[in-house]
PDB file of C-alpha atoms and ligand atoms in Angstrom:
ATOM      1  CA  UNK A  30     -30.408   4.661  -7.593  1.00  0.00           C
ATOM      2  CA  UNK A  31     -28.102   4.161  -4.627  1.00  0.00           C
ATOM      3  CA  UNK A  32     -29.630   3.914  -1.165  1.00  0.00           C
ATOM      4  CA  UNK A  33     -27.591   3.392   2.009  1.00  0.00           C
ATOM      5  CA  UNK A  34     -29.159   1.895   5.138  1.00  0.00           C
ATOM      6  CA  UNK A  35     -26.849   3.176   7.900  1.00  0.00           C
ATOM      7  CA  UNK A  36     -28.398   1.112  10.703  1.00  0.00           C
ATOM      8  CA  UNK A  37     -29.885  -2.344  10.468  1.00  0.00           C
ATOM      9  CA  UNK A  38     -29.908  -5.722  12.210  1.00  0.00           C
ATOM     10  CA  UNK A  39     -30.352  -8.204   9.371  1.00  0.00           C
ATOM     11  CA  UNK A  40     -28.562 -10.849  11.464  1.00  0.00           C
ATOM     12  CA  UNK A  41     -31.518 -10.876  13.893  1.00  0.00           C
ATOM     13  CA  UNK A  42     -33.415 -14.125  14.454  1.00  0.00           C
ATOM     14  CA  UNK A  43     -36.480 -12.486  12.868  1.00  0.00           C
ATOM     15  CA  UNK A  44     -34.734 -13.235   9.537  1.00  0.00           C
ATOM     16  CA  UNK A  45     -33.926 -16.863  10.290  1.00  0.00           C
ATOM     17  CA  UNK A  46     -36.265 -18.137   7.585  1.00  0.00           C
ATOM     18  CA  UNK A  47     -35.511 -15.718   4.762  1.00  0.00           C
ATOM     19  CA  UNK A  48     -32.386 -13.669   5.499  1.00  0.00           C
ATOM     20  CA  UNK A  49     -30.794 -14.114   2.058  1.00  0.00           C
ATOM     21  CA  UNK A  50     -34.074 -13.326   0.294  1.00  0.00           C
ATOM     22  CA  UNK A  51     -34.612 -10.198   2.419  1.00  0.00           C
ATOM     23  CA  UNK A  52     -31.086  -8.968   1.631  1.00  0.00           C
ATOM     24  CA  UNK A  53     -31.698  -9.662  -2.062  1.00  0.00           C
ATOM     25  CA  UNK A  54     -34.976  -7.696  -1.879  1.00  0.00           C
ATOM     26  CA  UNK A  55     -33.019  -4.737  -0.459  1.00  0.00           C
ATOM     27  CA  UNK A  56     -30.541  -4.909  -3.339  1.00  0.00           C
ATOM     28  CA  UNK A  57     -33.442  -5.076  -5.810  1.00  0.00           C
ATOM     29  CA  UNK A  58     -34.988  -1.989  -4.161  1.00  0.00           C
ATOM     30  CA  UNK A  59     -31.798   0.022  -4.844  1.00  0.00           C
ATOM     31  CA  UNK A  60     -29.998  -0.448  -1.530  1.00  0.00           C
ATOM     32  CA  UNK A  61     -26.321  -0.567  -2.479  1.00  0.00           C
ATOM     33  CA  UNK A  62     -24.853  -0.294   1.040  1.00  0.00           C
ATOM     34  CA  UNK A  63     -25.929  -1.639   4.397  1.00  0.00           C
ATOM     35  CA  UNK A  64     -24.303  -1.070   7.776  1.00  0.00           C
ATOM     36  CA  UNK A  65     -25.300  -3.919  10.083  1.00  0.00           C
ATOM     37  CA  UNK A  66     -24.920  -3.283  13.803  1.00  0.00           C
ATOM     38  CA  UNK A  67     -23.432  -5.841  16.201  1.00  0.00           C
ATOM     39  CA  UNK A  68     -23.975  -4.656  19.751  1.00  0.00           C
ATOM     40  CA  UNK A  69     -23.207  -7.475  22.227  1.00  0.00           C
ATOM     41  CA  UNK A  70     -21.519 -10.865  22.595  1.00  0.00           C
ATOM     42  CA  UNK A  71     -24.176 -12.628  20.463  1.00  0.00           C
ATOM     43  CA  UNK A  72     -24.733 -10.121  17.661  1.00  0.00           C
ATOM     44  CA  UNK A  73     -21.141  -9.069  16.972  1.00  0.00           C
ATOM     45  CA  UNK A  74     -20.172 -12.489  15.494  1.00  0.00           C
ATOM     46  CA  UNK A  75     -23.389 -12.733  13.443  1.00  0.00           C
ATOM     47  CA  UNK A  76     -22.834  -9.193  12.154  1.00  0.00           C
ATOM     48  CA  UNK A  77     -19.247  -9.994  11.140  1.00  0.00           C
ATOM     49  CA  UNK A  78     -20.462 -13.131   9.342  1.00  0.00           C
ATOM     50  CA  UNK A  79     -22.940 -11.076   7.274  1.00  0.00           C
ATOM     51  CA  UNK A  80     -20.273  -8.486   6.392  1.00  0.00           C
ATOM     52  CA  UNK A  81     -17.993 -11.259   5.215  1.00  0.00           C
ATOM     53  CA  UNK A  82     -20.718 -12.946   3.186  1.00  0.00           C
ATOM     54  CA  UNK A  83     -22.011  -9.900   1.269  1.00  0.00           C
ATOM     55  CA  UNK A  84     -19.869  -7.335  -0.557  1.00  0.00           C
ATOM     56  CA  UNK A  85     -22.388  -4.552   0.123  1.00  0.00           C
ATOM     57  CA  UNK A  86     -22.849  -5.267   3.832  1.00  0.00           C
ATOM     58  CA  UNK A  87     -20.537  -3.475   6.285  1.00  0.00           C
ATOM     59  CA  UNK A  88     -20.339  -3.749  10.067  1.00  0.00           C
ATOM     60  CA  UNK A  89     -20.406  -1.524  13.119  1.00  0.00           C
ATOM     61  CA  UNK A  90     -19.420  -3.166  16.391  1.00  0.00           C
ATOM     62  CA  UNK A  91     -19.932  -1.883  19.915  1.00  0.00           C
ATOM     63  CA  UNK A  92     -21.564  -2.544  23.249  1.00  0.00           C
ATOM     64  CA  UNK A  93     -25.214  -1.531  23.673  1.00  0.00           C
ATOM     65  CA  UNK A  94     -26.180   0.370  26.842  1.00  0.00           C
ATOM     66  CA  UNK A  95     -28.809  -2.276  27.674  1.00  0.00           C
ATOM     67  CA  UNK A  96     -26.009  -4.852  27.892  1.00  0.00           C
ATOM     68  CA  UNK A  97     -23.529  -2.488  29.577  1.00  0.00           C
ATOM     69  CA  UNK A  98     -23.429  -4.507  32.785  1.00  0.00           C
ATOM     70  CA  UNK A  99     -22.095  -7.539  30.848  1.00  0.00           C
ATOM     71  CA  UNK A 100     -19.150  -5.808  29.168  1.00  0.00           C
ATOM     72  CA  UNK A 101     -15.812  -7.148  30.403  1.00  0.00           C
ATOM     73  CA  UNK A 102     -12.407  -5.555  29.744  1.00  0.00           C
ATOM     74  CA  UNK A 103     -11.675  -8.295  27.180  1.00  0.00           C
ATOM     75  CA  UNK A 104     -14.846  -7.337  25.278  1.00  0.00           C
ATOM     76  CA  UNK A 105     -13.468  -3.857  24.728  1.00  0.00           C
ATOM     77  CA  UNK A 106     -10.212  -5.405  23.495  1.00  0.00           C
ATOM     78  CA  UNK A 107     -12.257  -7.654  21.190  1.00  0.00           C
ATOM     79  CA  UNK A 108     -14.033  -4.623  19.703  1.00  0.00           C
ATOM     80  CA  UNK A 109     -10.694  -2.871  19.208  1.00  0.00           C
ATOM     81  CA  UNK A 110      -9.295  -5.923  17.427  1.00  0.00           C
ATOM     82  CA  UNK A 111     -12.378  -6.213  15.169  1.00  0.00           C
ATOM     83  CA  UNK A 112     -12.022  -2.555  14.191  1.00  0.00           C
ATOM     84  CA  UNK A 113      -8.930  -3.566  12.192  1.00  0.00           C
ATOM     85  CA  UNK A 114     -11.199  -5.608   9.892  1.00  0.00           C
ATOM     86  CA  UNK A 115     -11.582  -3.776   6.554  1.00  0.00           C
ATOM     87  CA  UNK A 116     -15.398  -3.978   6.699  1.00  0.00           C
ATOM     88  CA  UNK A 117     -15.825  -2.541  10.202  1.00  0.00           C
ATOM     89  CA  UNK A 118     -16.652   1.115   9.653  1.00  0.00           C
ATOM     90  CA  UNK A 119     -17.786   2.393  13.065  1.00  0.00           C
ATOM     91  CA  UNK A 120     -18.129   1.698  16.777  1.00  0.00           C
ATOM     92  CA  UNK A 121     -21.771   1.290  17.766  1.00  0.00           C
ATOM     93  CA  UNK A 122     -24.339   1.230  18.780  1.00  0.00           C
ATOM     94  CA  UNK A 123     -23.245   2.808  22.046  1.00  0.00           C
ATOM     95  CA  UNK A 124     -24.911   5.322  24.346  1.00  0.00           C
ATOM     96  CA  UNK A 125     -27.529   5.466  27.071  1.00  0.00           C
ATOM     97  CA  UNK A 126     -30.922   3.811  27.458  1.00  0.00           C
ATOM     98  CA  UNK A 127     -33.000   5.058  30.401  1.00  0.00           C
ATOM     99  CA  UNK A 128     -36.218   3.604  28.975  1.00  0.00           C
ATOM    100  CA  UNK A 129     -35.464  -0.098  29.445  1.00  0.00           C
ATOM    101  CA  UNK A 130     -32.952   0.691  32.177  1.00  0.00           C
ATOM    102  CA  UNK A 131     -31.552  -2.878  32.168  1.00  0.00           C
ATOM    103  CA  UNK A 132     -28.074  -1.719  33.270  1.00  0.00           C
ATOM    104  CA  UNK A 133     -27.406   0.735  36.122  1.00  0.00           C
ATOM    105  CA  UNK A 134     -26.878   4.310  34.941  1.00  0.00           C
ATOM    106  CA  UNK A 135     -23.345   4.569  36.314  1.00  0.00           C
ATOM    107  CA  UNK A 136     -22.362   1.402  34.441  1.00  0.00           C
ATOM    108  CA  UNK A 137     -23.927   2.698  31.199  1.00  0.00           C
ATOM    109  CA  UNK A 138     -22.008   5.947  31.701  1.00  0.00           C
ATOM    110  CA  UNK A 139     -18.652   4.154  32.126  1.00  0.00           C
ATOM    111  CA  UNK A 140     -19.146   1.734  29.211  1.00  0.00           C
ATOM    112  CA  UNK A 141     -20.212   4.611  26.932  1.00  0.00           C
ATOM    113  CA  UNK A 142     -17.163   6.701  27.869  1.00  0.00           C
ATOM    114  CA  UNK A 143     -14.753   3.778  27.451  1.00  0.00           C
ATOM    115  CA  UNK A 144     -15.999   3.214  23.904  1.00  0.00           C
ATOM    116  CA  UNK A 145     -15.806   6.902  22.950  1.00  0.00           C
ATOM    117  CA  UNK A 146     -12.192   6.890  24.172  1.00  0.00           C
ATOM    118  CA  UNK A 147     -11.487   3.797  22.101  1.00  0.00           C
ATOM    119  CA  UNK A 148     -13.057   5.429  19.024  1.00  0.00           C
ATOM    120  CA  UNK A 149     -10.858   8.517  19.465  1.00  0.00           C
ATOM    121  CA  UNK A 150      -7.770   6.374  19.987  1.00  0.00           C
ATOM    122  CA  UNK A 151      -8.294   4.425  16.761  1.00  0.00           C
ATOM    123  CA  UNK A 152     -10.078   7.136  14.759  1.00  0.00           C
ATOM    124  CA  UNK A 153     -13.469   5.542  14.067  1.00  0.00           C
ATOM    125  CA  UNK A 154     -16.857   7.331  14.023  1.00  0.00           C
ATOM    126  CA  UNK A 155     -19.441   6.307  16.632  1.00  0.00           C
ATOM    127  CA  UNK A 156     -23.128   5.382  16.295  1.00  0.00           C
ATOM    128  CA  UNK A 157     -25.192   6.670  19.190  1.00  0.00           C
ATOM    129  CA  UNK A 158     -28.216   4.991  20.768  1.00  0.00           C
ATOM    130  CA  UNK A 159     -30.043   7.430  23.041  1.00  0.00           C
ATOM    131  CA  UNK A 160     -33.378   6.561  24.581  1.00  0.00           C
ATOM    132  CA  UNK A 161     -34.884   8.988  27.095  1.00  0.00           C
ATOM    133  CA  UNK A 162     -31.378  10.216  27.934  1.00  0.00           C
ATOM    134  CA  UNK A 163     -30.843  13.340  25.810  1.00  0.00           C
ATOM    135  CA  UNK A 164     -29.203  15.457  28.545  1.00  0.00           C
ATOM    136  CA  UNK A 165     -26.720  12.870  29.775  1.00  0.00           C
ATOM    137  CA  UNK A 166     -25.884  11.712  26.229  1.00  0.00           C
ATOM    138  CA  UNK A 167     -24.965  15.255  25.183  1.00  0.00           C
ATOM    139  CA  UNK A 168     -23.039  15.821  28.412  1.00  0.00           C
ATOM    140  CA  UNK A 169     -20.914  12.695  27.926  1.00  0.00           C
ATOM    141  CA  UNK A 170     -20.318  13.387  24.210  1.00  0.00           C
ATOM    142  CA  UNK A 171     -19.073  16.848  25.155  1.00  0.00           C
ATOM    143  CA  UNK A 172     -16.953  15.791  28.112  1.00  0.00           C
ATOM    144  CA  UNK A 173     -15.330  13.016  26.084  1.00  0.00           C
ATOM    145  CA  UNK A 174     -14.720  15.279  23.070  1.00  0.00           C
ATOM    146  CA  UNK A 175     -16.641  12.974  20.732  1.00  0.00           C
ATOM    147  CA  UNK A 176     -16.610  15.762  18.133  1.00  0.00           C
ATOM    148  CA  UNK A 177     -13.104  14.606  17.267  1.00  0.00           C
ATOM    149  CA  UNK A 178     -14.499  11.450  15.610  1.00  0.00           C
ATOM    150  CA  UNK A 179     -18.152  12.434  15.060  1.00  0.00           C
ATOM    151  CA  UNK A 180     -20.673   9.882  13.932  1.00  0.00           C
ATOM    152  CA  UNK A 181     -24.414   9.286  13.838  1.00  0.00           C
ATOM    153  CA  UNK A 182     -27.301  10.052  16.160  1.00  0.00           C
ATOM    154  CA  UNK A 183     -29.267   6.930  15.290  1.00  0.00           C
ATOM    155  CA  UNK A 184     -33.064   7.152  14.953  1.00  0.00           C
ATOM    156  CA  UNK A 185     -32.887  10.757  16.081  1.00  0.00           C
ATOM    157  CA  UNK A 186     -35.881  11.692  18.227  1.00  0.00           C
ATOM    158  CA  UNK A 187     -34.845  14.890  19.989  1.00  0.00           C
ATOM    159  CA  UNK A 188     -35.808  18.539  19.721  1.00  0.00           C
ATOM    160  CA  UNK A 189     -34.234  21.051  17.313  1.00  0.00           C
ATOM    161  CA  UNK A 190     -32.208  22.358  20.289  1.00  0.00           C
ATOM    162  CA  UNK A 191     -30.712  18.906  20.802  1.00  0.00           C
ATOM    163  CA  UNK A 192     -30.237  18.501  17.049  1.00  0.00           C
ATOM    164  CA  UNK A 193     -28.203  21.712  16.888  1.00  0.00           C
ATOM    165  CA  UNK A 194     -25.933  20.557  19.702  1.00  0.00           C
ATOM    166  CA  UNK A 195     -25.329  17.258  17.894  1.00  0.00           C
ATOM    167  CA  UNK A 196     -24.606  19.044  14.606  1.00  0.00           C
ATOM    168  CA  UNK A 197     -22.147  21.324  16.424  1.00  0.00           C
ATOM    169  CA  UNK A 198     -20.351  18.200  17.644  1.00  0.00           C
ATOM    170  CA  UNK A 199     -19.827  16.875  14.132  1.00  0.00           C
ATOM    171  CA  UNK A 200     -22.687  14.373  14.171  1.00  0.00           C
ATOM    172  CA  UNK A 201     -25.034  13.325  11.400  1.00  0.00           C
ATOM    173  CA  UNK A 202     -28.723  12.790  12.209  1.00  0.00           C
ATOM    174  CA  UNK A 203     -30.236   9.556  10.970  1.00  0.00           C
ATOM    175  CA  UNK A 204     -33.958   8.926  10.563  1.00  0.00           C
ATOM    176  CA  UNK A 205     -35.968   5.763  10.090  1.00  0.00           C
ATOM    177  CA  UNK A 206     -39.531   4.439  10.046  1.00  0.00           C
ATOM    178  CA  UNK A 207     -40.928   6.914  12.600  1.00  0.00           C
ATOM    179  CA  UNK A 208     -40.718   9.811  10.079  1.00  0.00           C
ATOM    180  CA  UNK A 209     -43.280   7.966   7.941  1.00  0.00           C
ATOM    181  CA  UNK A 210     -45.900   7.923  10.723  1.00  0.00           C
ATOM    182  CA  UNK A 211     -48.712  10.442  10.365  1.00  0.00           C
ATOM    183  CA  UNK A 212     -48.407  11.661  13.971  1.00  0.00           C
ATOM    184  CA  UNK A 213     -44.603  12.106  13.797  1.00  0.00           C
ATOM    185  CA  UNK A 214     -44.637  15.889  13.919  1.00  0.00           C
ATOM    186  CA  UNK A 215     -41.282  16.514  15.597  1.00  0.00           C
ATOM    187  CA  UNK A 216     -39.076  14.125  13.567  1.00  0.00           C
ATOM    188  CA  UNK A 217     -40.628  15.471  10.341  1.00  0.00           C
ATOM    189  CA  UNK A 218     -39.764  19.017  11.461  1.00  0.00           C
ATOM    190  CA  UNK A 219     -36.159  18.042  12.162  1.00  0.00           C
ATOM    191  CA  UNK A 220     -35.868  16.319   8.761  1.00  0.00           C
ATOM    192  CA  UNK A 221     -37.134  19.541   7.194  1.00  0.00           C
ATOM    193  CA  UNK A 222     -34.453  21.623   8.957  1.00  0.00           C
ATOM    194  CA  UNK A 223     -31.320  19.489   9.182  1.00  0.00           C
ATOM    195  CA  UNK A 224     -28.571  20.622   6.776  1.00  0.00           C
ATOM    196  CA  UNK A 225     -28.723  18.251   3.800  1.00  0.00           C
ATOM    197  CA  UNK A 226     -25.059  17.347   4.196  1.00  0.00           C
ATOM    198  CA  UNK A 227     -25.821  15.902   7.674  1.00  0.00           C
ATOM    199  CA  UNK A 228     -28.886  13.827   6.849  1.00  0.00           C
ATOM    200  CA  UNK A 229     -28.831  10.007   6.857  1.00  0.00           C
ATOM    201  CA  UNK A 230     -31.494   7.321   6.577  1.00  0.00           C
ATOM    202  CA  UNK A 231     -31.835   3.908   8.202  1.00  0.00           C
ATOM    203  CA  UNK A 232     -34.289   1.144   9.043  1.00  0.00           C
ATOM    204  CA  UNK A 233     -33.214  -0.320  12.423  1.00  0.00           C
ATOM    205  CA  UNK A 234     -34.803  -3.509  11.035  1.00  0.00           C
ATOM    206  CA  UNK A 235     -36.460  -5.658  12.297  1.00  0.00           C
ATOM    207  CA  UNK A 236     -37.799  -2.803  14.490  1.00  0.00           C
ATOM    208  CA  UNK A 237     -39.413   0.592  13.728  1.00  0.00           C
ATOM    209  CA  UNK A 238     -41.197  -0.547  10.569  1.00  0.00           C
ATOM    210  CA  UNK A 239     -42.255   2.322   8.287  1.00  0.00           C
ATOM    211  CA  UNK A 240     -45.774   3.016   7.071  1.00  0.00           C
ATOM    212  CA  UNK A 241     -47.608   1.168   5.444  1.00  0.00           C
ATOM    213  CA  UNK A 242     -46.057  -1.945   7.048  1.00  0.00           C
ATOM    214  CA  UNK A 243     -46.144  -0.585  10.608  1.00  0.00           C
ATOM    215  CA  UNK A 244     -46.742  -3.430  13.062  1.00  0.00           C
ATOM    216  CA  UNK A 245     -45.062  -5.994  10.796  1.00  0.00           C
ATOM    217  CA  UNK A 246     -41.399  -6.974  10.644  1.00  0.00           C
ATOM    218  CA  UNK A 247     -39.119  -4.294   9.237  1.00  0.00           C
ATOM    219  CA  UNK A 248     -36.414  -5.155   6.694  1.00  0.00           C
ATOM    220  CA  UNK A 249     -33.541  -3.227   5.236  1.00  0.00           C
ATOM    221  CA  UNK A 250     -35.146  -2.739   1.796  1.00  0.00           C
ATOM    222  CA  UNK A 251     -37.823  -0.595   3.428  1.00  0.00           C
ATOM    223  CA  UNK A 252     -35.220   2.165   3.750  1.00  0.00           C
ATOM    224  CA  UNK A 253     -36.650   3.171   0.389  1.00  0.00           C
ATOM    225  CA  UNK A 254     -39.927   4.110   2.129  1.00  0.00           C
ATOM    226  CA  UNK A 255     -37.971   6.253   4.590  1.00  0.00           C
ATOM    227  CA  UNK A 256     -36.148   7.885   1.664  1.00  0.00           C
ATOM    228  CA  UNK A 257     -39.443   8.607  -0.107  1.00  0.00           C
ATOM    229  CA  UNK A 258     -40.815  10.374   2.974  1.00  0.00           C
ATOM    230  CA  UNK A 259     -37.607  12.368   3.537  1.00  0.00           C
ATOM    231  CA  UNK A 260     -37.556  13.347  -0.162  1.00  0.00           C
ATOM    232  CA  UNK A 261     -41.160  14.522   0.063  1.00  0.00           C
ATOM    233  CA  UNK A 262     -40.425  16.616   3.177  1.00  0.00           C
ATOM    234  CA  UNK A 263     -37.395  18.225   1.487  1.00  0.00           C
ATOM    235  CA  UNK A 264     -39.056  18.717  -1.900  1.00  0.00           C
ATOM    236  CA  UNK A 265     -36.505  16.498  -3.637  1.00  0.00           C
ATOM    237  CA  UNK A 266     -36.848  13.523  -5.934  1.00  0.00           C
ATOM    238  CA  UNK A 267     -36.246  10.068  -4.463  1.00  0.00           C
ATOM    239  CA  UNK A 268     -33.084   9.789  -6.587  1.00  0.00           C
ATOM    240  CA  UNK A 269     -31.719  13.103  -5.307  1.00  0.00           C
ATOM    241  CA  UNK A 270     -32.399  12.200  -1.681  1.00  0.00           C
ATOM    242  CA  UNK A 271     -30.803   8.767  -2.182  1.00  0.00           C
ATOM    243  CA  UNK A 272     -27.701  10.350  -3.711  1.00  0.00           C
ATOM    244  CA  UNK A 273     -27.330  12.984  -0.990  1.00  0.00           C
ATOM    245  CA  UNK A 274     -27.686  10.525   1.894  1.00  0.00           C
ATOM    246  CA  UNK A 275     -25.388   8.010   0.196  1.00  0.00           C
ATOM    247  CA  UNK A 276     -22.751  10.722  -0.372  1.00  0.00           C
ATOM    248  CA  UNK A 277     -23.030  11.600   3.333  1.00  0.00           C
ATOM    249  CA  UNK A 278     -22.571   7.963   4.377  1.00  0.00           C
ATOM    250  CA  UNK A 279     -19.616   7.637   1.997  1.00  0.00           C
ATOM    251  CA  UNK A 280     -17.940  10.680   3.552  1.00  0.00           C
ATOM    252  CA  UNK A 281     -18.559   9.558   7.133  1.00  0.00           C
ATOM    253  CA  UNK A 282     -17.577   5.906   6.720  1.00  0.00           C
ATOM    254  CA  UNK A 283     -14.856   6.454   4.128  1.00  0.00           C
ATOM    255  CA  UNK A 284     -16.595   4.302   1.495  1.00  0.00           C
ATOM    256  CA  UNK A 285     -14.955   4.628  -1.912  1.00  0.00           C
TER     257      UNK A 285
HETATM  258 NI1   NI B 310     -30.238  -0.653  16.458  1.00  0.00          NI
END
């Protein structure tokens, strides 16, 4: 079986004590590709280090909306330079976060647009973080013609209306732990409806831990629990769901 976790943070300090063991557990659970996300000045270097250490770990680099106010022009140049690295497969996570609201909205808007423009210039897909900002996220993606590069709506939590707009713009929808929660009616409905060739799975570890480990630390191997739930919703075997989502990730990221 080949599972791909398209969004994880295994470099996080939550894994200080057992990072190598946790990555080995993922491999043992059938996870054959991991995209680790570096999203600010601290996590980009630790993400690159993991991608260099493990053959099956790849990197996405970008500037998170929560840290938007700290992004300097040289940081954007740094991201552009890192994108030449053979294991950097996407720019992300980028987008808007109106929940934490730690950077002013106009600054989030500018930093998001600058990174979409960079992605189009160099031809890399983008990984979108959108929290409580569906309208503005869609507006910016449209205005900046993000459809040209496409990418992933990470931990998708919107309505079917929003989902359709994202699909029309060439985006894949990625789902994590929340689809395993009993009360997760809407995400389960979207998983049931999304075209199979646009479905991806992820963990967002150490956050968003799936059932039955909810409340504990998440780790990338638990993407198998997400896959099991998605397979059940779609009436597929775990192996079929793993293959479909891995094929999708291969196509998007250009994995051979
Ligand atoms: Ni994340």
